[in-house]
Coordinates of N, CA and C in Angstrom, one line a residue:
X250 N -26.9 15.4 6.9 CA -25.6 15.7 6.3 C -26.2 16.1 4.8
X251 N -25.5 17.5 4.4 CA -25.5 17.5 3.0 C -24.5 17.2 2.1
X252 N -24.1 16.6 1.2 CA -23.0 16.5 0.5 C -23.2 17.0 -1.1
X253 N -22.5 17.9 -1.3 CA -22.7 18.6 -2.7 C -21.3 18.0 -3.4
X254 N -21.3 17.3 -4.3 CA -20.4 16.9 -5.4 C -20.0 17.7 -6.2
X255 N -21.0 18.4 -7.0 CA -20.2 19.4 -8.1 C -20.6 21.1 -7.4
X256 N -21.1 21.1 -6.5 CA -21.1 22.6 -6.2 C -20.7 22.8 -4.7
X257 N -19.3 23.0 -4.6 CA -18.7 23.3 -3.3 C -19.2 24.7 -2.9
X258 N -20.2 24.9 -2.1 CA -20.8 26.0 -1.8 C -21.1 25.7 -0.3
X259 N -21.1 27.0 0.2 CA -22.0 26.9 1.7 C -23.1 28.1 1.7
X260 N -24.2 27.8 2.0 CA -25.3 28.8 1.8 C -26.0 29.2 3.1
X261 N -26.1 30.2 3.4 CA -27.2 30.8 4.7 C -28.2 31.5 4.2
X262 N -29.4 31.4 4.5 CA -30.5 32.3 4.3 C -30.5 33.5 5.5
X263 N -30.7 34.9 4.9 CA -30.5 35.8 5.7 C -32.0 36.1 6.3
X264 N -32.0 35.9 7.6 CA -33.3 36.0 8.5 C -33.3 37.3 9.3
X265 N -32.3 38.3 8.9 CA -32.3 39.6 9.8 C -31.7 39.8 10.8
X266 N -31.4 38.4 11.5 CA -30.7 38.5 12.9 C -29.5 39.1 12.8
X267 N -29.3 39.7 14.1 CA -28.1 40.3 14.5 C -26.6 39.5 14.2
X268 N -26.9 38.1 14.4 CA -25.6 37.0 14.3 C -25.3 37.2 12.7
X269 N -26.1 36.9 11.9 CA -25.8 36.8 10.4 C -25.2 38.3 10.1
X270 N -25.9 39.4 10.7 CA -25.4 40.8 10.3 C -24.0 41.1 10.5
X271 N -23.6 40.3 12.0 CA -22.2 40.7 12.1 C -21.4 39.8 11.7
X272 N -21.8 38.4 11.3 CA -20.7 37.6 10.6 C -20.5 38.0 9.1
X273 N -21.4 38.7 8.6 CA -21.0 38.9 7.4 C -20.5 40.5 7.2
X274 N -20.4 41.2 8.4 CA -20.1 42.5 8.4 C -20.8 43.5 7.5
X275 N -22.1 43.5 7.5 CA -23.0 44.2 6.7 C -23.1 45.5 7.4
X276 N -23.7 46.5 6.4 CA -23.7 47.9 6.9 C -25.0 48.1 6.7
X277 N -25.7 49.0 7.9 CA -26.9 49.4 7.9 C -27.1 50.7 7.3
X278 N -27.3 51.2 6.0 CA -27.2 52.7 5.5 C -28.3 53.3 6.3
X279 N -29.3 52.9 6.7 CA -30.2 53.8 7.5 C -30.0 54.1 8.8
X280 N -29.2 53.1 9.5 CA -28.7 53.5 10.5 C -27.8 54.7 10.8
X281 N -26.9 54.7 9.7 CA -25.9 55.9 9.4 C -26.7 57.1 9.4
X282 N -28.0 57.1 8.8 CA -28.7 58.4 8.6 C -29.7 58.5 10.0
X283 N -29.3 57.8 11.1 CA -30.0 57.7 12.5 C -31.6 57.4 12.2
X284 N -31.6 56.4 11.2 CA -33.0 55.6 11.1 C -32.7 54.3 11.8
X285 N -33.5 53.7 12.5 CA -33.5 52.4 13.0 C -34.2 51.4 12.0
X286 N -33.7 50.3 12.3 CA -34.3 49.2 11.5 C -34.6 49.5 9.9
X287 N -33.9 50.0 9.3 CA -34.1 50.5 8.0 C -33.8 49.0 7.0
X288 N -34.6 49.3 5.6 CA -34.2 48.3 4.8 C -33.2 48.2 4.0
X289 N -32.3 49.4 4.5 CA -30.9 49.4 3.6 C -29.9 48.8 4.2
X290 N -29.7 47.4 3.9 CA -28.5 46.7 4.5 C -27.8 46.4 3.2
X291 N -26.5 46.4 3.4 CA -25.6 45.9 2.6 C -24.4 45.2 2.9
X292 N -23.9 44.3 2.1 CA -22.7 43.5 2.4 C -21.3 44.3 1.7
X293 N -20.1 43.9 2.4 CA -19.0 44.3 1.5 C -18.6 43.5 0.3
X294 N -18.5 44.1 -0.6 CA -18.2 43.3 -1.9 C -19.2 42.9 -2.6
X295 N -20.6 43.1 -2.1 CA -21.9 42.9 -2.9 C -22.5 44.4 -3.3
X296 N -22.9 44.5 -4.3 CA -23.3 45.5 -5.1 C -24.8 45.7 -5.2
X297 N -25.4 45.2 -4.2 CA -27.0 45.2 -3.9 C -27.6 45.0 -2.7
X298 N -28.7 45.6 -2.4 CA -29.1 45.7 -1.1 C -29.7 44.1 -0.5
X299 N -29.2 43.9 0.7 CA -29.6 42.6 1.3 C -31.0 42.7 1.7
X300 N -31.9 41.7 1.5 CA -33.2 41.5 2.0 C -33.1 40.4 2.9
X301 N -34.3 40.3 3.7 CA -34.5 39.0 4.6 C -35.1 38.2 3.3
X302 N -34.5 36.7 3.6 CA -35.0 35.7 2.9 C -33.8 35.4 1.6
X303 N -33.0 36.3 1.4 CA -31.8 36.2 0.5 C -31.0 35.3 0.9
X304 N -30.3 34.6 0.1 CA -29.1 33.5 0.2 C -27.8 34.3 -0.1
X305 N -27.0 33.9 1.1 CA -25.6 34.2 1.0 C -25.0 33.0 0.7
X306 N -24.3 33.0 -0.5 CA -23.4 32.0 -0.9 C -21.8 32.1 -0.7
X307 N -21.3 31.2 -0.2 CA -19.9 31.3 0.1 C -19.1 30.2 -0.6
X308 N -18.3 30.5 -1.5 CA -17.6 29.6 -2.3 C -16.3 29.1 -1.4
X309 N -15.2 28.1 -2.1 CA -14.2 27.7 -1.4 C -13.1 28.6 -1.6
X310 N -13.5 29.8 -1.8 CA -12.5 30.7 -1.7 C -12.8 31.8 -0.5
X311 N -13.8 31.6 0.0 CA -14.3 32.4 1.2 C -15.0 33.8 0.4
X312 N -15.4 33.8 -0.8 CA -16.1 34.8 -1.7 C -17.5 34.6 -1.4
X313 N -18.3 35.7 -1.5 CA -19.6 36.0 -1.1 C -20.2 36.3 -2.1
X314 N -21.4 35.9 -2.5 CA -22.3 36.1 -3.5 C -23.9 36.1 -2.7
X315 N -24.7 37.1 -3.7 CA -26.1 37.3 -2.8 C -27.0 36.6 -3.8
X316 N -28.0 36.1 -3.3 CA -28.8 35.4 -4.5 C -30.4 35.6 -3.8
X317 N -31.4 36.0 -4.4 CA -32.7 36.0 -4.0 C -33.0 34.5 -3.8
X318 N -34.0 34.2 -3.0 CA -34.7 32.7 -2.7 C -35.2 32.1 -4.1
X319 N -35.7 33.0 -5.1 CA -36.2 32.3 -6.3 C -34.8 32.0 -6.9
X320 N -33.8 32.4 -7.1 CA -32.4 32.4 -7.7 C -31.9 31.2 -7.3
X321 N -31.9 31.2 -6.0 CA -31.2 30.1 -5.1 C -32.1 28.6 -5.5
X322 N -33.5 28.9 -5.4 CA -34.0 27.7 -5.7 C -34.0 27.2 -7.1
X323 N -33.9 28.0 -8.1 CA -33.5 27.5 -9.5 C -32.1 27.1 -9.8
X324 N -31.1 27.5 -9.0 CA -29.7 27.1 -9.3 C -29.4 25.9 -8.3
X325 N -29.7 26.0 -7.4 CA -29.3 24.9 -6.3 C -30.7 23.9 -5.9
X326 N -31.0 23.2 -6.8 CA -32.2 22.3 -6.5 C -31.8 21.5 -5.1
X327 N -32.9 21.1 -4.4 CA -32.8 20.2 -3.3 C -32.0 19.1 -3.8
X328 N -31.3 18.6 -2.8 CA -30.5 17.3 -3.2 C -31.5 16.3 -2.8
X329 N -31.3 14.9 -3.4 CA -32.1 13.7 -3.2 C -31.7 13.2 -1.9
X330 N -32.7 12.7 -1.2 CA -32.3 12.0 0.1 C -32.2 10.5 0.1
X331 N -31.4 9.7 0.3 CA -30.7 8.4 0.2 C -30.7 8.0 1.3
X332 N -30.8 6.5 1.4 CA -30.3 5.8 2.8 C -29.0 5.7 3.1
X333 N -28.5 5.7 4.3 CA -27.2 5.6 4.8 C -26.3 4.6 3.9
X334 N -26.9 3.4 3.8 CA -26.0 2.2 3.2 C -25.9 2.5 1.7
X335 N -26.9 3.3 1.0 CA -26.5 3.5 -0.5 C -25.5 4.7 -0.7
X336 N -25.7 5.7 0.4 CA -24.7 7.0 0.6 C -23.4 6.2 0.5
X337 N -22.8 5.0 1.4 CA -21.8 4.4 1.7 C -21.4 3.6 0.2
X338 N -22.3 3.1 -0.3 CA -21.9 2.5 -1.5 C -21.5 3.5 -2.6
X339 N -22.2 4.7 -2.9 CA -21.8 5.6 -3.6 C -20.1 6.1 -3.2
X340 N -20.0 6.3 -2.1 CA -18.8 6.7 -1.6 C -17.5 5.7 -2.2
X341 N -18.0 4.3 -1.8 CA -17.2 3.0 -2.1 C -16.9 3.2 -3.7
X342 N -17.9 3.3 -4.4 CA -17.8 3.2 -6.1 C -17.0 4.5 -6.4
X343 N -17.0 5.7 -5.9 CA -16.2 6.8 -6.3 C -15.0 6.6 -5.9
X344 N -14.5 6.0 -4.8 CA -13.0 5.4 -4.3 C -12.4 4.7 -5.5
X345 N -13.3 3.7 -5.7 CA -13.1 2.7 -6.7 C -12.5 3.4 -7.8
X346 N -13.5 4.4 -8.4 CA -13.0 5.2 -9.6 C -11.6 5.9 -9.6
X347 N -11.6 6.4 -8.3 CA -10.2 7.1 -8.3 C -8.9 6.4 -8.4
X348 N -9.1 4.9 -7.9 CA -8.1 4.2 -7.6 C -7.7 3.4 -9.2
X349 N -9.0 2.9 -9.7 CA -8.9 2.2 -10.8 C -9.8 3.0 -11.9
X350 N -9.3 4.1 -12.7 CA -10.0 4.7 -13.3 C -10.7 3.9 -14.7
X351 N -12.0 3.7 -14.7 CA -12.8 3.2 -15.5 C -13.9 3.9 -16.0
X352 N -14.2 3.7 -17.1 CA -15.1 4.4 -17.8 C -16.6 3.9 -17.3
X353 N -17.4 4.7 -16.8 CA -18.9 4.5 -16.5 C -19.1 3.8 -15.2
X354 N -18.4 4.6 -14.0 CA -18.5 4.2 -12.8 C -19.9 3.9 -12.4
X355 N -20.8 4.9 -12.7 CA -22.2 4.9 -12.4 C -22.8 3.6 -12.9
X356 N -22.5 3.5 -14.2 CA -23.0 2.3 -14.9 C -22.7 1.0 -14.4
X357 N -21.3 1.0 -13.9 CA -20.9 -0.3 -13.3 C -21.6 -0.5 -12.0
X358 N -21.8 0.7 -11.2 CA -22.3 0.4 -9.9 C -23.8 0.0 -10.1
X359 N -24.7 0.6 -11.1 CA -25.9 0.0 -11.4 C -26.1 -1.3 -12.0
X360 N -25.3 -1.5 -13.0 CA -25.2 -2.7 -13.7 C -24.9 -4.0 -12.7
X361 N -24.0 -4.0 -11.8 CA -23.8 -5.0 -11.1 C -24.7 -5.5 -10.1
X362 N -25.6 -4.5 -9.8 CA -26.7 -5.0 -9.1 C -27.7 -5.9 -9.7
X363 N -27.8 -5.5 -11.1 CA -28.7 -6.3 -11.8 C -28.0 -7.5 -12.4
X364 N -26.8 -7.7 -12.7 CA -26.2 -8.8 -13.3 C -26.0 -9.7 -12.0
X365 N -25.6 -9.3 -10.8 CA -25.3 -10.0 -9.6 C -26.6 -10.5 -8.8
X366 N -27.6 -10.0 -9.0 CA -28.8 -10.1 -8.4 C -28.9 -9.1 -7.2
X367 N -30.2 -9.5 -6.8 CA -30.3 -8.5 -5.1 C -31.6 -9.4 -4.6
X368 N -31.5 -9.0 -3.6 CA -32.6 -9.4 -2.6 C -33.8 -8.3 -2.4
X369 N -35.0 -8.4 -2.1 CA -35.8 -7.6 -1.7 C -35.5 -6.9 -0.6
X370 N -35.3 -5.4 -0.5 CA -35.2 -4.9 0.7 C -33.6 -4.4 0.8
X371 N -32.8 -5.2 0.0 CA -31.2 -4.6 0.0 C -30.8 -3.5 -0.8
X372 N -29.6 -3.0 -0.5 CA -29.2 -2.0 -1.4 C -29.3 -2.1 -2.9
X373 N -29.1 -3.2 -3.7 CA -29.7 -3.4 -5.0 C -31.0 -3.1 -5.3
X374 N -31.9 -3.6 -4.5 CA -33.4 -3.5 -4.5 C -33.9 -1.8 -4.6
X375 N -33.0 -1.4 -3.6 CA -33.1 0.2 -3.5 C -32.7 0.9 -4.8
X376 N -31.5 0.6 -5.2 CA -31.1 1.0 -6.6 C -31.8 0.9 -7.7
X377 N -32.4 -0.4 -7.9 CA -33.2 -0.7 -9.1 C -34.4 0.1 -9.0
X378 N -35.0 0.2 -7.7 CA -36.4 1.1 -7.9 C -36.3 2.3 -7.6
X379 N -35.2 3.1 -7.7 CA -34.8 4.3 -7.3 C -33.5 4.7 -8.1
X380 N -33.8 4.2 -9.4 CA -32.5 4.6 -10.5 C -32.3 6.2 -10.7
X381 N -33.4 6.6 -10.7 CA -33.4 8.0 -11.3 C -32.7 8.8 -9.8
X382 N -33.0 8.7 -8.9 CA -32.6 9.1 -7.6 C -31.3 8.7 -7.4
X383 N -30.8 7.4 -7.5 CA -29.4 7.0 -7.4 C -28.5 7.8 -8.2
X384 N -28.9 8.0 -9.6 CA -28.3 8.7 -10.6 C -28.2 10.2 -10.2
X385 N -29.1 10.9 -9.8 CA -28.7 12.2 -9.3 C -28.1 12.5 -8.2
X386 N -28.0 11.5 -7.2 CA -27.2 11.3 -5.9 C -25.8 11.2 -6.3
X387 N -25.3 10.3 -7.4 CA -24.1 10.1 -7.7 C -23.6 11.0 -8.5
X388 N -24.2 12.0 -9.2 CA -23.6 13.2 -10.2 C -23.6 14.3 -9.3
X389 N -24.9 14.5 -8.4 CA -25.0 16.2 -8.0 C -24.7 16.1 -6.6
X390 N -24.9 15.0 -5.7 CA -24.6 15.1 -4.3 C -25.8 14.5 -3.8
X391 N -26.0 14.5 -2.6 CA -27.0 13.9 -1.7 C -27.1 14.3 0.0
X392 N -28.4 14.0 0.2 CA -28.4 14.1 1.9 C -28.9 12.8 2.3
X393 N -28.1 12.6 3.5 CA -28.1 11.1 3.9 C -29.4 11.2 4.9
X394 N -30.5 10.0 4.4 CA -31.9 10.1 5.2 C -31.8 10.0 6.6
X395 N -32.4 10.5 7.6 CA -32.2 10.4 9.1 C -33.0 9.2 9.5
X396 N -32.2 8.2 10.2 CA -32.8 7.3 10.7 C -33.9 7.4 11.7
X397 N -34.9 6.6 11.6 CA -36.2 6.9 12.6 C -36.2 5.8 13.5

């Protein structure tokens, strides 16, 4: 499960499949000129050619934008992977901030761990030893680690 906090988008990488071609109402200009499998594929509303490997970004208003793979990787860095119990902690802390607005919600979440102590192997231990990952997950979003 991917959870983007600051970037509410849906992204699909174009693989040349008929499914994506149909889903996004793409137009094959080459086919209109009786050439088959031409590299001249376009999307309505997007004023550049679609290539295999490009990303189709859909925002929450259902508007589409096209990005090269390089542009996508630069703008939408891969989200940090965190354990399920840490994700639940982030959700709980964000909910508390919505109910009781206090400054420094992430600071409170991290400091409570240090002040109240933690045991090796519990959530607090993970937060202290992965504080940079925890901060990124809190701010940007996260992917919940798949249980093995």
